[in-house]
Amino acid sequence: MSKLWGGRFDQPTDPRMDQFNKSIDFDARLWEVDILASQAYARAICDAGVLSEAERDQIVSGLEKVFEEWDEGRFVIRTEDEDIHTAVERRLTELIGPVAGKLHTGRSRNDQVATDLRLYLCHALDVLEAQLNELQLTIIQTAEQSIDVIMPGYTHLQPAQPVRFSHWLMSFFWMLQRDWGRLEDMRRRIEVMPLGSGALAGTPLSIDRQALAQRLGFSRVSENSMDAVSDRDFVAEFLFWATMLSVHLSRLGEDLILFSNPAIGFVRLSDAYTTGSSLMPQKKNPDAFELVRGKTGRIIGKLTGLLATLKGIPSTYNKDLQEDKEPLFDAIDTLQLALPVVTGALATMALRPSKMQAALDDAMLATDLADWLVARGTPFRQSHHIVGQVVHEAERRGIPLRALTLEDLQRIHPGFTADALSVWDFERSVEQRQAPGGTARDAVLAQIAQARAIMGVLE
Ligand code: ARG
């Protein structure tokens, strides 16, 4: 069969060129949005007087048959099908004859593919948003259930200060909440319809683009045809969004890989989200989180790859833009797999509060001792130095800080009184941090309540 664009060509395309040129192997998944957009377009050009109502109905119902073939897995892709757009039109022609040739009036694959891709991404975002919500809810629930659990907080991966386990976990809620905000914001820029831009210069038909946009669920129409056919900012933006979200998931995963290591043992991951070793019978590996961490590298690569593709292309459509799909689809697929796995792994892991307790070291209360002095008028810099000497003394004698007597403390600084010994209490320490955003029970409960309110879930 001759090519859609074959009129001016004498010679057939080299098969290797065909192979190189075609995108059907990866854009076939656009079949649904492609057909929906074409049906809406047929109605629009009928309203513009290009199709009779009978022709419109023929085209719309012919497309319905093509839709069913895809839907039921009966559509046969032919070797000459270059991309999803030509495949659908080829099949429509077989089904309804030459009238199919009127569908593409005033349209180019340039505005068609840009429209399809935006529609496809909108649907993908709905799924991702629901999956993200599930993860956020799981975080909230786990945080609520573990409000009493205290564990070491780290900076530089060194024991720093005690924190509530919920506080650590909720820190990821807020990262994901920013991802959610970015998603909502980005959606406004994706919901812009390029259809009606033609190849680059707009359409000569008096199409009601607003009505067409509305029919397809777009909120606006593009303002400039040259921009519309080549704007892939939304793909880059989505890939950045995907990258940022992945980075957050990767960091959560990294913490949990550490926490589930038997040497630390703060959590035990369920069998459902871990795997064994073919050689070492005892192994239980945190593959779910390792894969999330590993795949994040791939998603970062997709973003930088697309930006490199976009950076040098001249105005309007260039075939380079066909390279937008594989990174986009890969990032969507990866995240749609990863999000439920992370949610499941979190929901099914067991906490081991006694292990967390055992990892709490008095040294993590050194700051509280300094704060005790500050509350009694010692400038912080000086208290820091005094407590440094206290830590040094305990270290020199190889004893925990709380084993130092009041006399030991007073030898270092005469201002210490018996009340200073009350700082050797992890619960007291987290409760000291009452200000919003801190580790005190009420502060953590307040952020959980805030998170619930954001998610629209009643307590
Ligand atoms: N398969 C092409 C793509 O994905 C469709 C647009 C083709 N446009 C063209 N002028 N050759 O970008």
XYZ file of C-alpha atoms and ligand atoms in Angstrom:
471
model
C 0.000 0.000 0.000
C 1.302 3.451 -0.835
C 2.226 5.870 1.886
C -0.073 8.624 3.084
C 2.460 11.113 1.921
C 3.652 9.133 -1.108
C 2.372 11.286 -3.991
C 5.572 13.118 -4.771
C 7.859 10.107 -4.442
C 9.131 7.931 -7.347
C 11.148 5.425 -5.393
C 10.081 3.246 -2.473
C 11.597 3.924 0.921
C 14.547 1.748 1.836
C 13.278 -0.873 4.310
C 15.989 0.152 6.746
C 14.750 3.721 6.557
C 11.204 2.498 7.191
C 12.404 0.620 10.217
C 14.275 3.661 11.466
C 11.413 6.045 10.810
C 8.479 4.178 12.262
C 7.147 4.768 15.732
C 4.246 2.297 15.763
C 6.220 -0.086 17.965
C 6.045 2.414 20.807
C 3.193 4.770 19.957
C 0.523 2.083 19.410
C -0.593 2.728 22.963
C -1.962 6.075 21.796
C -4.705 4.239 19.878
C -7.479 5.171 22.259
C -6.776 8.892 22.469
C -5.985 8.997 18.754
C -9.399 7.576 17.871
C -11.266 9.748 20.370
C -9.511 12.850 19.046
C -10.322 11.865 15.467
C -13.977 11.327 16.254
C -14.168 14.749 17.857
C -12.279 16.227 14.912
C -14.727 14.660 12.441
C -17.573 16.365 14.288
C -15.712 19.675 14.298
C -15.012 19.675 10.556
C -18.594 18.632 9.897
C -19.732 21.687 11.855
C -17.264 23.690 9.740
C -18.977 22.410 6.591
C -16.200 20.098 5.381
C -18.127 16.860 5.930
C -21.793 16.189 5.359
C -23.577 14.724 8.338
C -23.724 11.372 6.572
C -19.974 11.431 5.966
C -19.368 12.416 9.563
C -21.486 9.542 10.804
C -19.685 7.114 8.527
C -16.330 8.257 9.819
C -17.355 8.295 13.476
C -18.870 4.831 13.378
C -15.982 3.506 11.278
C -13.630 4.793 13.957
C -15.813 3.070 16.511
C -15.126 -0.223 14.750
C -11.397 0.489 14.721
C -11.676 1.257 18.438
C -13.333 -2.089 19.074
C -10.629 -3.908 17.155
C -7.956 -2.363 19.353
C -9.993 -2.843 22.470
C -10.528 -6.519 21.810
C -6.952 -7.100 20.709
C -8.021 -7.797 17.125
C -6.297 -4.871 15.419
C -3.603 -6.108 13.070
C -0.634 -3.807 12.660
C 0.736 -4.009 9.113
C 4.365 -3.545 8.179
C 3.486 -0.373 6.276
C 1.911 1.243 9.364
C 4.351 3.994 10.199
C 2.752 5.231 13.388
C -0.542 4.988 15.254
C -2.069 7.847 13.258
C -1.428 6.248 9.881
C -2.419 2.817 11.187
C -5.814 4.051 12.361
C -6.444 5.937 9.110
C -5.342 2.964 7.007
C -7.768 0.696 8.820
C -10.558 3.256 8.646
C -10.078 3.426 4.872
C -10.303 -0.353 4.616
C -13.529 -0.304 6.598
C -15.400 2.669 5.078
C -13.616 3.381 1.815
C -12.432 6.692 0.317
C -14.594 8.905 2.521
C -12.031 8.136 5.247
C -9.696 10.352 3.257
C -11.700 13.410 4.308
C -10.915 13.013 8.005
C -7.447 14.484 7.776
C -8.649 17.721 6.114
C -6.934 20.708 7.704
C -5.117 18.446 10.126
C -1.510 17.368 10.282
C 0.045 14.569 12.239
C 1.937 17.384 13.931
C -1.085 18.822 15.707
C -2.576 15.334 15.944
C 0.330 13.749 17.805
C 0.719 16.723 20.137
C -2.993 16.456 20.957
C -2.864 12.700 21.462
C 0.119 12.916 23.741
C -1.469 15.543 25.962
C -4.670 13.520 26.228
C -2.724 10.386 27.020
C -0.704 12.136 29.687
C -3.833 13.602 31.303
C -5.223 10.100 31.741
C -1.903 8.815 33.054
C -1.836 11.662 35.572
C -5.230 10.619 36.923
C -3.837 7.167 37.674
C -0.612 8.516 39.147
C -2.475 10.988 41.299
C -4.667 8.251 42.765
C -1.604 6.105 43.435
C 0.188 9.015 45.065
C -2.840 9.640 47.284
C -2.826 6.009 48.383
C 0.791 6.282 49.391
C 0.184 9.504 51.299
C -2.740 7.924 53.146
C -0.658 4.895 54.070
C 2.007 7.206 55.451
C -0.563 9.054 57.550
C -2.052 5.833 58.904
C 1.325 4.347 59.798
C 2.381 7.608 61.438
C -0.759 7.679 63.561
C -0.330 4.105 64.701
C 3.278 4.674 65.728
C 2.981 8.037 67.466
C 4.548 6.676 70.684
C 7.602 5.203 69.026
C 10.867 7.100 69.425
C 13.935 6.418 67.335
C 17.301 8.013 66.639
C 17.241 10.866 64.158
C 20.322 11.197 61.987
C 22.314 13.851 60.201
C 25.365 12.765 58.208
C 23.958 9.290 58.972
C 25.339 9.776 62.477
C 23.084 9.631 65.551
C 21.878 13.185 66.118
C 18.753 13.682 68.236
C 15.790 11.495 69.177
C 12.687 11.906 67.032
C 9.311 10.244 66.835
C 9.198 7.537 64.176
C 6.026 9.244 62.909
C 7.903 12.466 62.497
C 10.477 10.760 60.300
C 7.755 9.084 58.265
C 5.665 12.250 57.911
C 8.670 14.060 56.483
C 8.029 12.007 53.347
C 4.360 12.941 53.349
C 5.349 16.564 52.860
C 7.758 15.757 50.038
C 4.967 13.858 48.310
C 2.560 16.674 49.008
C 4.826 19.030 47.064
C 4.858 16.476 44.257
C 1.084 16.502 44.344
C 1.083 20.302 44.132
C 3.433 20.227 41.167
C 1.163 17.686 39.493
C -1.867 19.930 39.860
C 0.061 22.902 38.592
C 1.491 21.030 35.621
C -1.926 19.710 34.674
C -3.059 23.232 33.770
C -0.312 23.459 31.184
C -1.007 20.005 29.778
C -4.725 20.659 29.289
C -4.126 22.940 26.302
C -5.335 21.685 22.921
C -3.009 21.970 19.899
C -5.541 20.503 17.443
C -6.418 23.038 14.778
C -2.820 24.168 14.398
C -2.280 22.193 11.184
C 1.297 21.385 10.313
C 2.579 24.709 11.661
C 0.519 27.556 10.217
C -2.964 26.932 11.587
C -6.065 25.682 9.789
C -7.928 27.283 6.900
C -11.154 25.678 8.142
C -13.545 27.597 10.336
C -13.320 25.062 13.130
C -14.735 26.013 16.509
C -11.612 25.108 18.416
C -13.117 26.002 21.777
C -15.975 23.584 21.265
C -13.579 20.915 20.047
C -11.389 21.424 23.104
C -14.362 21.146 25.387
C -15.498 17.953 23.713
C -12.059 16.428 24.324
C -11.812 17.613 27.914
C -9.149 20.278 27.342
C -9.516 23.466 29.343
C -7.972 25.812 26.768
C -6.771 25.983 23.169
C -3.219 26.832 22.144
C -2.619 30.454 21.135
C 0.057 29.987 18.501
C 0.123 27.225 15.925
C 3.917 27.249 15.519
C 4.404 26.873 19.239
C 1.596 24.335 19.579
C 2.990 21.725 17.191
C 6.427 21.667 18.732
C 5.830 22.485 22.379
C 7.114 19.546 24.403
C 7.662 21.561 27.572
C 4.876 19.517 29.096
C 6.777 16.294 28.483
C 9.942 17.741 29.995
C 7.940 19.097 32.891
C 6.305 15.748 33.476
C 9.722 14.075 33.387
C 11.024 16.524 35.954
C 7.982 15.812 38.074
C 8.568 12.080 37.684
C 12.224 12.566 38.533
C 11.522 14.561 41.668
C 8.926 12.080 42.854
C 11.305 9.210 42.142
C 14.057 10.934 44.052
C 11.728 11.209 47.041
C 10.746 7.555 46.780
C 14.375 6.614 46.378
C 15.351 8.450 49.556
C 12.502 6.854 51.477
C 13.677 3.524 50.122
C 17.265 4.194 51.108
C 16.221 4.905 54.704
C 14.162 1.735 54.802
C 16.965 -0.333 53.309
C 19.106 0.861 56.203
C 16.376 0.540 58.824
C 15.584 -3.021 57.748
C 19.202 -4.116 57.860
C 19.426 -6.589 60.772
C 22.299 -4.577 62.259
C 19.857 -1.708 62.706
C 16.540 -3.557 62.584
C 14.097 -0.706 63.179
C 11.654 -2.290 60.749
C 11.051 -5.707 59.298
C 9.883 -5.734 55.684
C 7.175 -8.225 54.801
C 7.799 -11.297 52.688
C 5.456 -9.841 50.091
C 7.893 -7.078 49.142
C 11.264 -8.738 49.613
C 13.103 -11.473 47.763
C 15.551 -14.207 48.676
C 18.961 -15.236 47.472
C 19.519 -18.213 45.167
C 22.658 -19.053 47.111
C 22.362 -17.827 50.705
C 19.330 -19.394 52.381
C 19.083 -16.799 55.150
C 18.786 -13.743 52.886
C 15.800 -11.459 52.707
C 16.603 -8.589 50.419
C 14.842 -5.206 50.212
C 14.607 -5.401 46.413
C 11.487 -3.263 46.228
C 13.395 -0.264 47.495
C 16.587 -1.109 45.657
C 14.611 -1.161 42.424
C 12.983 2.160 43.232
C 16.439 3.594 43.893
C 17.851 2.023 40.739
C 14.992 3.043 38.463
C 15.301 6.612 39.686
C 18.596 6.737 37.836
C 16.824 5.724 34.676
C 14.126 8.380 35.066
C 16.733 11.086 35.639
C 18.298 9.905 32.377
C 14.989 10.240 30.516
C 14.656 13.859 31.622
C 18.174 14.825 30.614
C 17.827 12.845 27.375
C 14.681 14.693 26.344
C 16.147 18.091 27.208
C 19.141 17.280 25.030
C 16.778 16.312 22.200
C 14.880 19.576 22.509
C 17.730 21.978 22.919
C 18.823 22.448 19.336
C 15.790 21.853 17.176
C 14.700 24.636 14.869
C 11.212 26.113 14.999
C 8.070 23.973 14.803
C 7.872 20.261 14.136
C 11.017 18.273 13.463
C 11.163 14.514 13.517
C 13.419 14.677 16.549
C 10.190 15.213 18.460
C 9.176 11.618 17.851
C 11.805 10.867 20.508
C 9.518 12.332 23.174
C 7.410 9.208 23.550
C 9.709 6.490 24.805
C 11.010 8.479 27.785
C 7.509 9.675 28.618
C 5.962 6.214 28.482
C 8.855 4.657 30.324
C 8.583 7.156 33.182
C 4.801 6.685 33.389
C 5.065 2.885 33.392
C 7.889 2.857 35.917
C 6.074 5.088 38.374
C 2.759 3.332 37.945
C 4.528 0.132 38.973
C 6.680 1.669 41.678
C 4.074 3.678 43.597
C 1.819 0.748 44.589
C 4.879 -1.328 45.482
C 6.175 1.371 47.819
C 2.691 1.733 49.323
C 2.394 -2.020 49.810
C 5.849 -2.350 51.301
C 5.112 0.456 53.766
C 1.689 -0.861 54.701
C 3.006 -4.346 55.407
C 6.276 -3.636 57.197
C 6.495 -4.287 60.927
C 8.025 -1.729 63.281
C 10.423 -2.879 65.963
C 10.244 -0.192 68.659
C 12.537 -2.116 71.008
C 15.306 -2.013 68.400
C 14.798 1.725 67.991
C 14.851 2.165 71.742
C 18.060 0.168 72.023
C 19.694 2.397 69.418
C 18.983 5.536 71.422
C 22.200 6.730 72.956
C 22.566 9.332 75.713
C 24.868 11.316 73.461
C 21.765 12.226 71.438
C 20.643 14.174 74.516
C 23.770 16.324 74.687
C 21.924 19.164 72.975
C 19.230 18.938 75.661
C 21.869 19.357 78.351
C 23.158 22.444 76.544
C 19.575 23.724 76.279
C 19.211 23.169 80.033
C 22.118 25.529 80.654
C 20.744 28.031 78.129
C 17.420 28.077 79.957
C 19.399 29.165 83.026
C 21.127 32.035 81.359
C 24.304 30.541 79.888
C 24.891 31.782 76.324
C 24.451 28.919 73.865
C 28.013 29.029 72.531
C 29.345 28.589 76.046
C 26.871 25.818 76.910
C 27.859 24.016 73.725
C 31.474 24.099 74.841
C 30.679 22.973 78.401
C 28.597 20.030 77.204
C 31.368 19.170 74.758
C 33.596 18.733 77.805
C 30.920 16.605 79.477
C 30.796 14.326 76.414
C 34.573 14.185 76.361
C 34.704 13.163 79.999
C 32.156 10.340 79.533
C 34.012 9.156 76.461
C 37.338 9.217 78.305
C 35.898 7.042 81.052
C 33.995 4.835 78.619
C 30.632 5.369 80.312
C 27.254 6.613 79.095
C 26.503 10.284 79.771
C 23.844 9.506 82.360
C 26.429 7.588 84.429
C 28.160 10.877 85.206
C 27.214 12.070 88.700
C 26.143 15.574 89.570
C 29.595 16.055 91.088
C 31.212 15.001 87.811
C 29.108 17.598 85.996
C 29.796 20.312 88.557
C 33.535 19.718 88.241
C 33.129 20.782 84.605
C 30.672 23.599 85.299
C 29.476 24.739 88.736
C 26.087 25.871 87.369
C 24.758 22.298 87.081
C 22.143 21.312 89.685
C 20.402 17.974 90.343
C 17.617 18.998 87.963
C 20.104 18.795 85.066
C 20.004 15.007 85.393
C 16.374 15.092 84.226
C 17.553 15.610 80.647
C 18.527 11.930 80.342
C 15.102 11.032 79.091
C 14.309 10.511 75.415
C 10.592 11.133 75.810
C 11.352 14.414 77.569
C 13.678 15.344 74.745
C 11.135 14.942 71.942
C 8.499 16.650 74.088
C 10.752 19.701 74.452
C 10.166 20.450 70.771
C 6.625 21.786 70.947
C 6.872 24.444 68.268
C 5.035 23.643 65.029
C 7.121 21.279 62.906
C 8.794 19.733 65.956
C 8.859 16.279 67.504
C 6.511 16.765 70.477
C 3.499 14.510 70.429
C 1.072 17.412 69.954
C 3.189 18.926 67.214
C 3.324 15.622 65.328
C -0.392 15.041 65.849
C -1.021 18.548 64.542
C 0.908 17.894 61.348
C -0.916 14.590 60.910
C -4.241 16.405 61.360
C -3.109 18.994 58.844
C -2.145 16.231 56.422
C -5.528 14.575 56.876
C -7.285 17.843 56.231
C -5.282 18.329 53.034
C -6.196 14.857 51.890
C -9.815 15.528 52.755
C -10.013 12.554 55.087
C -11.875 12.831 58.343
C -10.266 11.456 61.458
N 5.115 9.685 14.600
C 5.279 11.103 14.564
C 5.722 11.568 15.953
O 5.593 10.818 16.852
C 4.002 11.754 14.205
C 4.171 13.109 13.629
C 4.768 12.979 12.257
N 4.837 14.256 11.624
C 5.531 14.418 10.523
N 5.560 15.631 10.046
N 6.246 13.481 9.986
O 6.219 12.652 16.143
